[in-house]
Amino acid sequence: MSSESWAHLSNALVYSTIIVLSVALVAFAADFALGTGRRRADQRKQRTVTQASEGASGDTAVTTAAPPELPADERWARVGVSLSTLATVMIVCAVVTRGISAQRPPWGNMYEFTVTAVATLMVIWVAMLPRRPEWRDLGLIVVLFNLLLLGVAVLVLYTESAELVPALKSYWLWIHVTSAIIASSIFTVGSLSSVLYLFAERYERRGSASSPRGVRDAIGARLPSSKQLDTVAYKTIAFAFPLWFFAVVAGAVWAEDAWGRYWGWDPKETWSFVTLVIYAAYLHARATAGWRGRPAAIIAIVGLAAFLFSYFGVNIFFVGFHSYGGV
Amino acid sequence: MPADAINALADQQADGAPPRQPALGFTGGLRWLWRQLTSMRTALILLFLLALAAVPGSVFPQRGASPLRVGEYIQDHPTAGLWLDRLGMFDVYAAPWFAAIYLLLMVSLTGCILPRCFHYARNLRSVPPATPRNLGRMPEHRSFTTSASTAEVLGAAGTALRGARFRLRPSESGAQDSMAAEKGYLHELGNLVFHVSLLVLLVGVAWGSWFGYRGTVVVVEGEGFANTLTQYDDFTPGRGFSTSLLAPFSFTLDSFDATFLAEGPRRGQPDGFTADVTYRETPDSEPKTQRIEVNKPLAVDGAKVFLLGSGYAPVFTVRDGAGDVVYSGAIAALPQDPSFTSNTVVKVPDAQPEQLGFNVTVTPTAPDQVDPATGPRSVFPEMNDPRVYLGAWAGDLGLDGGVPQNVYQLDTSAMEQVGRKDLAVGETWKLPDGRGSITFDGLSQFANIQVAHDPGRWLALLAAVAAIVGISMSLVVRRRRVWVRVTPDGEGRTLVEVAGLAQTEWAMLGDEVDAVLATLPGAPVAEKEHA
Ligand code: HEM
């Protein structure tokens, strides 16, 4: 097959992924509307409670409760997960075929970064589902976010498959970009979880007893508990932080070879620094009395905003060394 | 519960002491100030300020990176530009307020981390705290009864915990009824390594920018460069720079090669640059050869020689009216577009009867036809069909006025145009009226070369790596405690409780507690959970 036909195949796979993800979005929306997220969460909680009480009273019991019954309307979430898995396989194939077409790792311009980031995000999320059932409740927002990213990639960032400028031919680039894509995908999961946290926390604070009023309560009422969302946010961000630090350092090592200075406050460097500092602030906030909960969640969301800006905004608005992105 | 309770504890440790009313008096005031400065809350706010303060540097043009754009900006926005300049917005990362933020952060960091380092060192051999009264309130708790004796259970627990590298609380006098163990001290060590590394990183960065330098120079194929101040076209020294820091190396650019993509959607885009150089580390050392490529600089004596870009340098021979060679050599031309249509100027002050000047446009691959609207435009960046387009002027070049001239511009105010002509390689243009001739001998290439020396970069890299290792350690390792308590039930059996508590929430804690439990005599066999 020629380079061009591989590129066409890759494009077709990206379009198909968009279609499948859109259907998955509908399924997750149905699941969400039926409010199964919170019910699942409640059941998980109940399970831990029974475990604990059995332990406390127990003479001989280290038993673990049998897996709880799943709600009947679980099926929508299952449809969503199946479709998401299919979409994940397709988008990974899209990345691979793009790489075959260009004969290099396919993250050399903004379009390719974005498609690879979507693939990474989907792989991480889908791979965690069997081990962390609560991650399924992020389905709606994760799928929605990925659809938006793919839309921007296809409509705004699309660049034809081609060779790279000489400055990008360095193995440090692959190390730098690969770690940046993985770290940012994980940051994204964490910060999206913090977005949901704000709704869930508000709903719980106002007392779930009082009948829900307004859209925000309606959303909050359908989410897993704020505690679970907070835990997901903390764990993912804590995991991604060293990786992002590493990505920034790898970028500096590359810059030292390419441009003769490891750090020059180029807009892209500046914003990756800003992102790092904001997520450091998040980790600090989690460990500081009076800053846990809402303030920390807001910092995590600001972190995502800074990251998105360093990713899209810098290439679009600023002139700098990194403006090879092909926009 | 307890995640929060423990966090609160961590806060107290971090803040040094629980908040107190400021004591009266000067030292009391200072102490209060210091405590404020080194609190986690201040660190948090300073981190925010740092992020915020870095932003304007990406919004406004910066003197260090693009002084020309700063000038343009101030010209376009006179009032705002003036104020922004006063506020240091065009030099953010060297501005006093930016320095104030990161220095305060570093002071806060030192004040916060040093005591923790001492505390850590002092407690290297500390013992885990005694077993709390009510183990049932711990986040992980198991219990069972067994016929084994209390001593047997505790003995087995001790073996298991020691085997899992827990630190044990030594038994107190009297009959022992419990065992307290703790593990994961590397969490705090990692955290300290991370924060200390940040300080070292700053030192490395400061060291490099103080004693380092950076300069650029245009070197034409076949010509050379010696690392002295006068040879640079542009030079930026650090504040602690002195000329003795210039490594005494020199090199000759033997050949330079730029290749461009000949087909595909990115036709004409650069594909690679290579420069073959012969260099000497000192004037008397053996010459060595090396190939410099993009991303592969030449390292000599602590300095690094990079290829930043390239261009073409036409080679001319000019004879004057008397037939004497008054000019001969290559002159670098500034690229104007991606196809390397380039412009330069040849000034011949020694020509008789009148001085000569030429405006030169170079096309490495000449177009079939020149579009009169745009002038000659190269059709491909490589040297496939080089051609020069000359405009000749005669008269006074104005070089004696004492005002330094732009080498790329001809001051034609006291000159008259002699004619226009384009030449292929080897062709000669005989100027009218016996003014002489110009021969286009060929096209050379030049390399835009940057020399940079940053003595702090190894320290910075080392610190960065240590920081990554430290923070990973601190985020992976969890500090946790495990307790085993035995209570005889008076009927010959023993009630065994096993409990665990982690400093931060930790999903694996339950497994760890189960693992300890499984080694105890008479423990029930746990069903494995299938999630
Ligand atoms: C230079 C900027 C700084 C950065 C990038 C930074 C980053 C971090 C990170 C990523 C963590 C990990 C949090 C975790 O384990 O969950 C952390 C923890 C910590 N930082 Fe910083 N930090 C900085 C400055 C400071 C300062 C100035 C202080 C003291 C006032 C400080 C005190 C602490 C403490 C006490 C912890 C441990 C919290 C815990 O035990 O969970 N840091 N820091």
PDB file of C-alpha atoms in Angstrom, chain B residues 367-457:
ATOM      1  CA  PRO B 367      12.564  30.900 -12.416  1.00  0.00           C
ATOM      2  CA  ASP B 368      11.950  30.420 -16.129  1.00  0.00           C
ATOM      3  CA  GLN B 369      10.452  33.861 -16.305  1.00  0.00           C
ATOM      4  CA  VAL B 370      10.707  36.805 -13.953  1.00  0.00           C
ATOM      5  CA  ASP B 371       7.358  38.167 -12.876  1.00  0.00           C
ATOM      6  CA  PRO B 372       7.741  41.952 -13.220  1.00  0.00           C
ATOM      7  CA  ALA B 373       5.369  42.516 -10.285  1.00  0.00           C
ATOM      8  CA  THR B 374       7.332  40.525  -7.708  1.00  0.00           C
ATOM      9  CA  GLY B 375      10.794  40.580  -9.216  1.00  0.00           C
ATOM     10  CA  PRO B 376      12.863  37.400  -9.481  1.00  0.00           C
ATOM     11  CA  ARG B 377      11.700  34.580  -7.182  1.00  0.00           C
ATOM     12  CA  SER B 378      13.546  31.347  -6.615  1.00  0.00           C
ATOM     13  CA  VAL B 379      11.457  28.277  -7.376  1.00  0.00           C
ATOM     14  CA  PHE B 380      13.275  25.807  -5.132  1.00  0.00           C
ATOM     15  CA  PRO B 381      15.579  26.248  -2.150  1.00  0.00           C
ATOM     16  CA  GLU B 382      18.337  23.991  -3.446  1.00  0.00           C
ATOM     17  CA  MET B 383      21.140  25.163  -5.715  1.00  0.00           C
ATOM     18  CA  ASN B 384      19.877  23.670  -8.988  1.00  0.00           C
ATOM     19  CA  ASP B 385      20.188  26.632 -11.363  1.00  0.00           C
ATOM     20  CA  PRO B 386      21.729  29.579  -9.494  1.00  0.00           C
ATOM     21  CA  ARG B 387      21.303  33.021 -10.934  1.00  0.00           C
ATOM     22  CA  VAL B 388      21.959  36.543  -9.644  1.00  0.00           C
ATOM     23  CA  TYR B 389      19.997  39.647 -10.592  1.00  0.00           C
ATOM     24  CA  LEU B 390      22.139  42.754 -10.359  1.00  0.00           C
ATOM     25  CA  GLY B 391      21.403  46.429 -10.198  1.00  0.00           C
ATOM     26  CA  ALA B 392      24.628  48.422 -10.568  1.00  0.00           C
ATOM     27  CA  TRP B 393      25.198  51.903  -9.137  1.00  0.00           C
ATOM     28  CA  ALA B 394      28.127  54.268  -9.470  1.00  0.00           C
ATOM     29  CA  GLY B 395      29.045  57.331  -7.432  1.00  0.00           C
ATOM     30  CA  ASP B 396      29.697  57.906  -3.727  1.00  0.00           C
ATOM     31  CA  LEU B 397      28.869  54.970  -1.408  1.00  0.00           C
ATOM     32  CA  GLY B 398      28.768  57.394   1.502  1.00  0.00           C
ATOM     33  CA  LEU B 399      31.097  55.227   3.599  1.00  0.00           C
ATOM     34  CA  ASP B 400      33.178  58.169   4.794  1.00  0.00           C
ATOM     35  CA  GLY B 401      30.384  59.935   6.654  1.00  0.00           C
ATOM     36  CA  GLY B 402      31.342  58.262   9.892  1.00  0.00           C
ATOM     37  CA  VAL B 403      27.814  56.923  10.329  1.00  0.00           C
ATOM     38  CA  PRO B 404      27.858  53.131  10.517  1.00  0.00           C
ATOM     39  CA  GLN B 405      25.992  51.643   7.571  1.00  0.00           C
ATOM     40  CA  ASN B 406      23.809  48.603   7.288  1.00  0.00           C
ATOM     41  CA  VAL B 407      25.875  46.094   5.335  1.00  0.00           C
ATOM     42  CA  TYR B 408      22.750  44.877   3.589  1.00  0.00           C
ATOM     43  CA  GLN B 409      21.702  48.287   2.275  1.00  0.00           C
ATOM     44  CA  LEU B 410      23.027  50.568  -0.424  1.00  0.00           C
ATOM     45  CA  ASP B 411      22.781  54.298   0.217  1.00  0.00           C
ATOM     46  CA  THR B 412      22.091  55.462  -3.326  1.00  0.00           C
ATOM     47  CA  SER B 413      21.462  59.119  -2.485  1.00  0.00           C
ATOM     48  CA  ALA B 414      24.770  60.134  -4.107  1.00  0.00           C
ATOM     49  CA  MET B 415      24.843  57.454  -6.792  1.00  0.00           C
ATOM     50  CA  GLU B 416      23.369  56.971 -10.226  1.00  0.00           C
ATOM     51  CA  GLN B 417      22.026  53.738 -11.631  1.00  0.00           C
ATOM     52  CA  VAL B 418      24.274  52.203 -14.262  1.00  0.00           C
ATOM     53  CA  GLY B 419      22.093  49.334 -15.417  1.00  0.00           C
ATOM     54  CA  ARG B 420      20.531  45.946 -14.615  1.00  0.00           C
ATOM     55  CA  LYS B 421      21.533  42.489 -15.639  1.00  0.00           C
ATOM     56  CA  ASP B 422      21.182  38.884 -14.549  1.00  0.00           C
ATOM     57  CA  LEU B 423      24.016  36.384 -14.616  1.00  0.00           C
ATOM     58  CA  ALA B 424      24.424  32.634 -14.468  1.00  0.00           C
ATOM     59  CA  VAL B 425      27.496  31.066 -12.861  1.00  0.00           C
ATOM     60  CA  GLY B 426      30.678  32.000 -14.726  1.00  0.00           C
ATOM     61  CA  GLU B 427      29.164  34.884 -16.662  1.00  0.00           C
ATOM     62  CA  THR B 428      30.625  38.387 -16.671  1.00  0.00           C
ATOM     63  CA  TRP B 429      28.812  41.651 -17.086  1.00  0.00           C
ATOM     64  CA  LYS B 430      30.869  44.421 -18.670  1.00  0.00           C
ATOM     65  CA  LEU B 431      29.573  47.646 -17.191  1.00  0.00           C
ATOM     66  CA  PRO B 432      28.846  50.506 -19.624  1.00  0.00           C
ATOM     67  CA  ASP B 433      31.045  53.632 -19.903  1.00  0.00           C
ATOM     68  CA  GLY B 434      34.282  51.824 -19.010  1.00  0.00           C
ATOM     69  CA  ARG B 435      33.358  51.383 -15.372  1.00  0.00           C
ATOM     70  CA  GLY B 436      34.704  47.850 -15.204  1.00  0.00           C
ATOM     71  CA  SER B 437      33.040  44.441 -14.912  1.00  0.00           C
ATOM     72  CA  ILE B 438      31.547  41.981 -12.468  1.00  0.00           C
ATOM     73  CA  THR B 439      31.835  38.195 -12.683  1.00  0.00           C
ATOM     74  CA  PHE B 440      29.504  35.787 -10.882  1.00  0.00           C
ATOM     75  CA  ASP B 441      31.973  33.063  -9.921  1.00  0.00           C
ATOM     76  CA  GLY B 442      29.560  30.794  -8.124  1.00  0.00           C
ATOM     77  CA  LEU B 443      27.254  30.303  -5.168  1.00  0.00           C
ATOM     78  CA  SER B 444      28.547  29.249  -1.761  1.00  0.00           C
ATOM     79  CA  GLN B 445      26.482  28.475   1.271  1.00  0.00           C
ATOM     80  CA  PHE B 446      26.754  30.015   4.691  1.00  0.00           C
ATOM     81  CA  ALA B 447      25.757  28.618   8.039  1.00  0.00           C
ATOM     82  CA  ASN B 448      24.181  30.601  10.803  1.00  0.00           C
ATOM     83  CA  ILE B 449      26.040  29.344  13.811  1.00  0.00           C
ATOM     84  CA  GLN B 450      25.368  29.784  17.481  1.00  0.00           C
ATOM     85  CA  VAL B 451      27.922  29.249  20.189  1.00  0.00           C
ATOM     86  CA  ALA B 452      26.536  28.743  23.674  1.00  0.00           C
ATOM     87  CA  HIS B 453      28.174  28.033  26.979  1.00  0.00           C
ATOM     88  CA  ASP B 454      26.123  27.225  30.061  1.00  0.00           C
ATOM     89  CA  PRO B 455      28.265  25.978  32.932  1.00  0.00           C
ATOM     90  CA  GLY B 456      25.213  25.305  35.145  1.00  0.00           C
ATOM     91  CA  ARG B 457      23.393  22.955  32.848  1.00  0.00           C
TER      92      ARG B 457
END
